[in-house]
Coordinates of C-alpha atoms in Angstrom, one line a residue:
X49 CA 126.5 114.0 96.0
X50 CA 122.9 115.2 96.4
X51 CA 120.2 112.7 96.3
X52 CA 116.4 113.1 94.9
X53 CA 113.5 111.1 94.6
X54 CA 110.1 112.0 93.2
X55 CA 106.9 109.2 93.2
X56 CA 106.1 108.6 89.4
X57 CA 102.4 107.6 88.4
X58 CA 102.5 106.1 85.2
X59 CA 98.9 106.0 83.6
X60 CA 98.5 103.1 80.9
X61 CA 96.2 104.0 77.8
X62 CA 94.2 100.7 78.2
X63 CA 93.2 98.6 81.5
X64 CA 96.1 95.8 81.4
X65 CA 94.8 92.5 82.9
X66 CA 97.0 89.9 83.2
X67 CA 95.8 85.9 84.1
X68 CA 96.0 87.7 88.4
X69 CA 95.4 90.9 88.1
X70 CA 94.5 93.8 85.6
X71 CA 95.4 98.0 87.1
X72 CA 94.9 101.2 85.2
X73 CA 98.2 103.0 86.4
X74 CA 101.3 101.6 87.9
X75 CA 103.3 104.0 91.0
X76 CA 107.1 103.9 90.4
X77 CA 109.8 105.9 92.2
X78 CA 112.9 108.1 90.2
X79 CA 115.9 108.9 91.7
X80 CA 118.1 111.7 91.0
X81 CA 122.0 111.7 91.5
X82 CA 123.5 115.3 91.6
X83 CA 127.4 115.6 91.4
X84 CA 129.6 118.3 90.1
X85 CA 126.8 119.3 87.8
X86 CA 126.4 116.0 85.9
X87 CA 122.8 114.1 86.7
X88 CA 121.6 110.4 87.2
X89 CA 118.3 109.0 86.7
X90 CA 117.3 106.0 87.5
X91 CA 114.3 104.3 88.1
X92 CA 112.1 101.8 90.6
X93 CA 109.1 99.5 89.3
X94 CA 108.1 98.3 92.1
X95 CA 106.7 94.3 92.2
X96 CA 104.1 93.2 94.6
X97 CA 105.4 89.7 94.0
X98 CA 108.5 90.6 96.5
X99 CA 106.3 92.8 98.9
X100 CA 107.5 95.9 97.4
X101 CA 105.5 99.5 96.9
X102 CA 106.3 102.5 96.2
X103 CA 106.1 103.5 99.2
X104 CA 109.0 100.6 100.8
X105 CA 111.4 101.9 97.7
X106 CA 111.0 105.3 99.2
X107 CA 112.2 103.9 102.5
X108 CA 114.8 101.5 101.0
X109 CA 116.4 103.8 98.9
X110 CA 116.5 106.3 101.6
X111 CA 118.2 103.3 104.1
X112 CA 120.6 103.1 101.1
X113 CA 121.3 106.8 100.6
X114 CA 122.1 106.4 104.2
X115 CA 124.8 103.3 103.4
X116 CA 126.6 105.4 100.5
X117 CA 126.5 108.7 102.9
X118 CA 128.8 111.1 101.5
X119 CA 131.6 109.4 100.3
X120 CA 132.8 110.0 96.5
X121 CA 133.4 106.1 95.7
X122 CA 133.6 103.8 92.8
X123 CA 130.4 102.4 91.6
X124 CA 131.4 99.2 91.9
X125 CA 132.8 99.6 96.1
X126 CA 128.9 101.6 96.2
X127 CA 127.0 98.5 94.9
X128 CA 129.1 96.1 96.6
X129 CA 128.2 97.9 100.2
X130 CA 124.9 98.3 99.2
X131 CA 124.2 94.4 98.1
X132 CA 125.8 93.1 101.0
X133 CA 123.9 95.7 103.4
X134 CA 120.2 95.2 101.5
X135 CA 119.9 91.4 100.3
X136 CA 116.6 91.9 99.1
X137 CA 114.6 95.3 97.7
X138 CA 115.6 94.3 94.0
X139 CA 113.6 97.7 92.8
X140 CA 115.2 100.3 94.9
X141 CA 118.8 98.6 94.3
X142 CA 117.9 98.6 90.1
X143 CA 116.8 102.6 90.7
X144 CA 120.2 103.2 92.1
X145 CA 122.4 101.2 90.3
X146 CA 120.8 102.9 87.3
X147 CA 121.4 106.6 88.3
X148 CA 125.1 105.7 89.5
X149 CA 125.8 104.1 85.7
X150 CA 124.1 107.0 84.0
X151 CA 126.4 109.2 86.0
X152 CA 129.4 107.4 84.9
X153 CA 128.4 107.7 81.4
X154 CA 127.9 111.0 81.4
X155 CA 131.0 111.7 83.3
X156 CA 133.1 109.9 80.6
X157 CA 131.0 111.2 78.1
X158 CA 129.8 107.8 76.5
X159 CA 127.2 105.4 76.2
X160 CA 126.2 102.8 78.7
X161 CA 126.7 100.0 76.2
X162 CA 129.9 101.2 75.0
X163 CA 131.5 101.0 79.1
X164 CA 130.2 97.7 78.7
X165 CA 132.4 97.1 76.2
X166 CA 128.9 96.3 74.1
X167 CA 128.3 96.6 70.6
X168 CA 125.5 99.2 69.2
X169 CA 122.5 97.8 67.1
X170 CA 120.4 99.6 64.5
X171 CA 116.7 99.0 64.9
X172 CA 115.5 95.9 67.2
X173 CA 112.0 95.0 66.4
X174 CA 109.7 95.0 69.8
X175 CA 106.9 92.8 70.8
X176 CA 103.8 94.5 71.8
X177 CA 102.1 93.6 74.5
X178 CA 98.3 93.1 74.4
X179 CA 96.8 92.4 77.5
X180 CA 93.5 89.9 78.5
X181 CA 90.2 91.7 77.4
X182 CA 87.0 91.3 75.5
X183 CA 87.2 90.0 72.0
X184 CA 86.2 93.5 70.7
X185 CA 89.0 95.9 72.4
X186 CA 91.9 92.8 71.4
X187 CA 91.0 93.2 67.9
X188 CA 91.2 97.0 68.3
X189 CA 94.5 96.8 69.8
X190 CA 95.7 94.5 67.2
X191 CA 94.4 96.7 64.5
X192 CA 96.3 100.0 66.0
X193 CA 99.4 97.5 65.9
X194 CA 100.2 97.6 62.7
X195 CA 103.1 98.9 63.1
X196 CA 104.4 95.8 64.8
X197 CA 106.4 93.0 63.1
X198 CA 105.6 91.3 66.3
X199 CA 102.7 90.9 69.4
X200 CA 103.0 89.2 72.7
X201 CA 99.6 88.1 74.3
X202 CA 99.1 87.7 77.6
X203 CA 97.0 84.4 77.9
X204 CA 95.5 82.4 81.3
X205 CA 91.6 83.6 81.2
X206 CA 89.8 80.6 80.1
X207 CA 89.1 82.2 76.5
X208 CA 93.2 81.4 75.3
X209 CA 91.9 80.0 72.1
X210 CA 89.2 82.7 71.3
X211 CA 91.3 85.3 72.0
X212 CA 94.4 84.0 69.3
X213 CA 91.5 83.1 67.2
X214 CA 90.9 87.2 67.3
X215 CA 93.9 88.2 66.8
X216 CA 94.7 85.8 63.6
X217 CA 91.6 87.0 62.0
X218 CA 93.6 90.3 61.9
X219 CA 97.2 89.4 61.2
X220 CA 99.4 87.1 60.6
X221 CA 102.4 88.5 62.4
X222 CA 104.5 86.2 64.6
X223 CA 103.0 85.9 68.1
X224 CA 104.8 85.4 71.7
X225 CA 102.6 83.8 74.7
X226 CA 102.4 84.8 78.0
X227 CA 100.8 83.0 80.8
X228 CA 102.3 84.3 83.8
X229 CA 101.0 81.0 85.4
X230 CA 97.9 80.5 84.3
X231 CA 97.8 77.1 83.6
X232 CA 98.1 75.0 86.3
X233 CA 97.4 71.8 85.0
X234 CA 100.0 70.2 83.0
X235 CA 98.0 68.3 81.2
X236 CA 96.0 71.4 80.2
X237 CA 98.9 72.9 79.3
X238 CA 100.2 70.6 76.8
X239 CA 97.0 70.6 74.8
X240 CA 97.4 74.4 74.8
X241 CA 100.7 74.0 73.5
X242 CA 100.0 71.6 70.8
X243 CA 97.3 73.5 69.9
X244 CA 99.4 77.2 70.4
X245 CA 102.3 75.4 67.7
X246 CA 99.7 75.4 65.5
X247 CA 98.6 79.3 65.1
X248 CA 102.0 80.5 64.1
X249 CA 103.1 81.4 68.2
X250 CA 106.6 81.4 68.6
X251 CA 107.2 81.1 72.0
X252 CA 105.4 80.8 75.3
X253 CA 106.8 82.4 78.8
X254 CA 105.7 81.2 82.1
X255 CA 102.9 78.6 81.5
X256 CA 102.5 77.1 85.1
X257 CA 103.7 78.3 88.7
X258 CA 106.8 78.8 89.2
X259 CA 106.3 76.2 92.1
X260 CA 105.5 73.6 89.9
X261 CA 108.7 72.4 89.2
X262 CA 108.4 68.6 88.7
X263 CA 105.4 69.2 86.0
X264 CA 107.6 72.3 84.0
X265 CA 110.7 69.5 83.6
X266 CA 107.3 67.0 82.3
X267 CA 105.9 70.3 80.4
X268 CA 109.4 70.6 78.6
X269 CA 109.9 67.1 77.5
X270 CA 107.0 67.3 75.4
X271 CA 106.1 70.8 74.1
X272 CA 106.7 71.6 70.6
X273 CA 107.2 75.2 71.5
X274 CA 110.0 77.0 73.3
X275 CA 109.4 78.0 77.1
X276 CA 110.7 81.1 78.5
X277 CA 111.0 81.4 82.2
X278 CA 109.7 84.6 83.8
X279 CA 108.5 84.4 87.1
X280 CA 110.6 81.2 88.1
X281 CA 113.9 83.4 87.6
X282 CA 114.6 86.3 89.6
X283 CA 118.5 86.9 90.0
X284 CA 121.8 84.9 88.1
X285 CA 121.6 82.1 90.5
X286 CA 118.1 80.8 89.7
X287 CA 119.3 80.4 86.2
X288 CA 121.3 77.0 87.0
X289 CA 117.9 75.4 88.0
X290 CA 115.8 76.3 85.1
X291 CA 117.4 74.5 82.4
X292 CA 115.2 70.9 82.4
X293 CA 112.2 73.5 83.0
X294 CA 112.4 75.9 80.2
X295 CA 114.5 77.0 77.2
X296 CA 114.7 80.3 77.9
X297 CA 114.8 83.1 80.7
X298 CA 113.1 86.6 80.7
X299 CA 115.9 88.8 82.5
X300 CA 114.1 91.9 84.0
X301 CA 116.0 94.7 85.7
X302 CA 113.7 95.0 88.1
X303 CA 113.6 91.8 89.2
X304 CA 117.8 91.5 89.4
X305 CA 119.0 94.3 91.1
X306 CA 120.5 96.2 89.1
X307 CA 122.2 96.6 84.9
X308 CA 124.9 94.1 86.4
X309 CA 123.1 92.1 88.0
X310 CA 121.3 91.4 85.2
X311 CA 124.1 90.9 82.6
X312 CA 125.4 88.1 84.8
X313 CA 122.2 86.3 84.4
X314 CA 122.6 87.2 80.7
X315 CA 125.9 85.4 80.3
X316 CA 125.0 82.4 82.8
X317 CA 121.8 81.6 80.7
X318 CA 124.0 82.1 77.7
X319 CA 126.7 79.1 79.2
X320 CA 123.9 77.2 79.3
X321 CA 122.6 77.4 76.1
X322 CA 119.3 79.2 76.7
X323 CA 118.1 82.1 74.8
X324 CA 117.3 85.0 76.3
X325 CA 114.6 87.6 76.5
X326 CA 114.7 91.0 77.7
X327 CA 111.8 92.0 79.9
X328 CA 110.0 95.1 82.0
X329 CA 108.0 95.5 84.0
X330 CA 105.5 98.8 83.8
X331 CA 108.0 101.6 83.5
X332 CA 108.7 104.3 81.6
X333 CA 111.6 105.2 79.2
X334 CA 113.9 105.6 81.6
X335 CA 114.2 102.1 82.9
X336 CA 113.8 101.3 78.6
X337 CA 116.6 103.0 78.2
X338 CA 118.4 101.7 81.1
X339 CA 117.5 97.9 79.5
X340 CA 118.1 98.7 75.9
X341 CA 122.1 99.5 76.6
X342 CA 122.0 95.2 76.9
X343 CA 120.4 94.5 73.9
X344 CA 123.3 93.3 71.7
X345 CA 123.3 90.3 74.1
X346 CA 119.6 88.8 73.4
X347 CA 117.6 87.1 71.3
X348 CA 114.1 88.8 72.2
X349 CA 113.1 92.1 72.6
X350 CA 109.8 92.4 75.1
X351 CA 111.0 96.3 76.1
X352 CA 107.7 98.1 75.1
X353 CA 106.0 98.6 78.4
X354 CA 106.4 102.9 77.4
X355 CA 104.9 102.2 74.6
X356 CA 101.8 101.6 76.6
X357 CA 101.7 104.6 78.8
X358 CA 99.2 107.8 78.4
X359 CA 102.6 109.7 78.4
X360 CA 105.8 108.7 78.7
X361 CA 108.2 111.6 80.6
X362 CA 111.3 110.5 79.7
X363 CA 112.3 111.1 76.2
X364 CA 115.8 109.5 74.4
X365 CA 115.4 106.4 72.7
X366 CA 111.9 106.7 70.3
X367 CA 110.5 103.8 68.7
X368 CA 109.8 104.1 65.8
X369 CA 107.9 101.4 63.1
X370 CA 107.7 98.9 65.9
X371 CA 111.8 98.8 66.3
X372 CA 113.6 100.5 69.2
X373 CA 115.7 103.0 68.5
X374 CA 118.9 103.3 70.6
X375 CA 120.2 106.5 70.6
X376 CA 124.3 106.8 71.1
X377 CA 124.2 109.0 74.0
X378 CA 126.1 109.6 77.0
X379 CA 124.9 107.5 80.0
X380 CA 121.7 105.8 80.0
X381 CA 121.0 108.8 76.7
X382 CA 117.0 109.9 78.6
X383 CA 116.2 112.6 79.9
X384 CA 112.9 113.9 81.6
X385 CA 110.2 116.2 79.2
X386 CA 109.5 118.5 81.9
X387 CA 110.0 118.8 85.4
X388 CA 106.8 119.4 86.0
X389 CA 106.3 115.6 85.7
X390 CA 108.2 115.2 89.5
X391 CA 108.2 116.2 92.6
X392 CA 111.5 115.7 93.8
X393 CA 112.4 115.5 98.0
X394 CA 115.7 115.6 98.9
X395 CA 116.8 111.7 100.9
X396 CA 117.1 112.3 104.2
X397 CA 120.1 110.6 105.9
X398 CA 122.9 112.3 103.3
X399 CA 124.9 114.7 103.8

């Protein structure tokens, strides 16, 4: 098996500021998987929240290459090595566990979902994501929307109120909340909820730190809205102590380890009742893609962070009117635009 991986810049059309930190371009990592003339992609969105870069994905997924050597194995006996050899570096692990499936779809010549032994859908309806900014560039975002049935709006600046005020001037489309742990008194976060209930929001993810444990069971008990854990879950064991804290989880590739990974935190939050959102980070359509084969299992679709790019360079499954449009290809079903868009190294450490 030959082994690739190229940096990817991915430059977003607007600033995106969150409640900690706003960036104008986001640096992932793609890895290629070359065997008997069949290709894997997969991809690494690195989070800064586990100490990762692009530039310690490089060097995990290289210490990784170096675990799988040459061997022609099962993906499973490959992940299971690799797991037990790498606890942590969640994004590299997702980046290969990605590029192994998409080679076992295309080597049986079906879709992800369908070796799952999940069922298709027709169009999901996406929320778009409008990040913190001045009154003036929320309501342009909004208005170039549209074609949305739903927005999520990243809240936690001081202005919460103005800024739904803004948007509701425009439409009344269903709104999602996102905090990512902006409020950190609980007190102030009830009154934001009460008052959120009554704009027409749906749902609101991540409205104190995640370390605040005692005051989310407190912030439960009383809000009239459903609470979606996001930064309080990271793999399928953290999902057995979220359920007096939230309603909900916010599964995220990136943040699990792999498609797997994640579908066993989809059917754990599912024993226990919660709903379940699935989440990206910044990436392009390849990790999309890679999410979108689980989407039969949720009940919230926050998979639009291509959607935001200047250009995407993977191509395979378009949105189109606001509803992703899963494509019934073999593998992951992307593929890169142009290779021009990489420049791939060969791994060291393989054979």
């Amino acid at each position: 098996m030959d082994i690739w991986v190229s940096p990817l810049r991915l430059e977003l059309a607007y600033e995106f500021r969150i409640s900690r930190w706003s960036y104008r371009h986001r640096d992932n990592v793609v890895i290629r998987l070359e065997q008997d003339g069949l290709i894997g992609y997969g991809e690494a969105a690195p989070n800064a929240r586990y100490d990762e870069s692009a530039e310690s994905c490089n060097a995990a997924l290289a210490r990784l290459v170096a675990v799988i050597g040459d061997r022609v194995e099962p993906y499973r006996h490959i992940m299971h090595r690799v797991n037990a050899a790498f606890p942590g570096e969640f994004a590299a692990k997702t980046a290969l566990d990605m590029a192994l499936l998409d080679l076992l779809g295309k080597r049986l010549g079906a879709p992800l979902y369908e070796i799952l032994g999940l069922e298709p859908r027709g169009p999901m309806p996406i929320s778009l994501t409008i990040g913190i900014d001045k009154f003036e560039m929320v309501a342009e975002k909004v208005r170039e929307a549209a074609p949305f049935s739903v927005l999520k709006m990243k809240l936690g600046s001081g202005t919460d109120r103005e800024l739904i005020r803004t948007v509701r001037r425009i439409t009344s489309v269903p709104i999602r909340v996102d905090a990512n742990e902006g409020w950190a008194d609980r007190e102030h976060a009830a009154r934001e909820l009460d008052w959120l209930a009554k704009q027409g929001i749906e749902l609101v993810e991540q409205p104190m730190p995640a370390l605040n444990r005692e005051d989310m069971v407190w912030l439960k008990a009383r809000s009239p809205l459903p609470l979606i854990a996001d930064e309080s879950l990271a793999g399928p064991e953290d999902v057995y102590h979220l359920g007096d804290q939230f309603h909900g989880v916010n599964v995220k590739l990136m943040k699990s380890g792999g498609i797997l990974s994640a579908l066993r935190t989809v059917e754990s939050a599912k024993s226990l009742g919660m709903s379940i959102m699935l989440g990206c980070m910044i990436e392009s359509g390849l990790a999309i893609g890679a999410a979108a084969q689980l989407a039969s299992l949720v009940d919230y679709l926050d998979l639009d962070s291509n959607v935001l790019l200047r250009r995407d360079p993977f191509e395979g499954h378009p949105v189109e009117d606001g509803c992703l449009m899963v494509q019934n290809r073999p593998g992951l079903g992307v593929q890169p635009k142009s290779d021009q868009d990489f420049k791939w190294m060969r791994l060291e450490g393989q054979a």
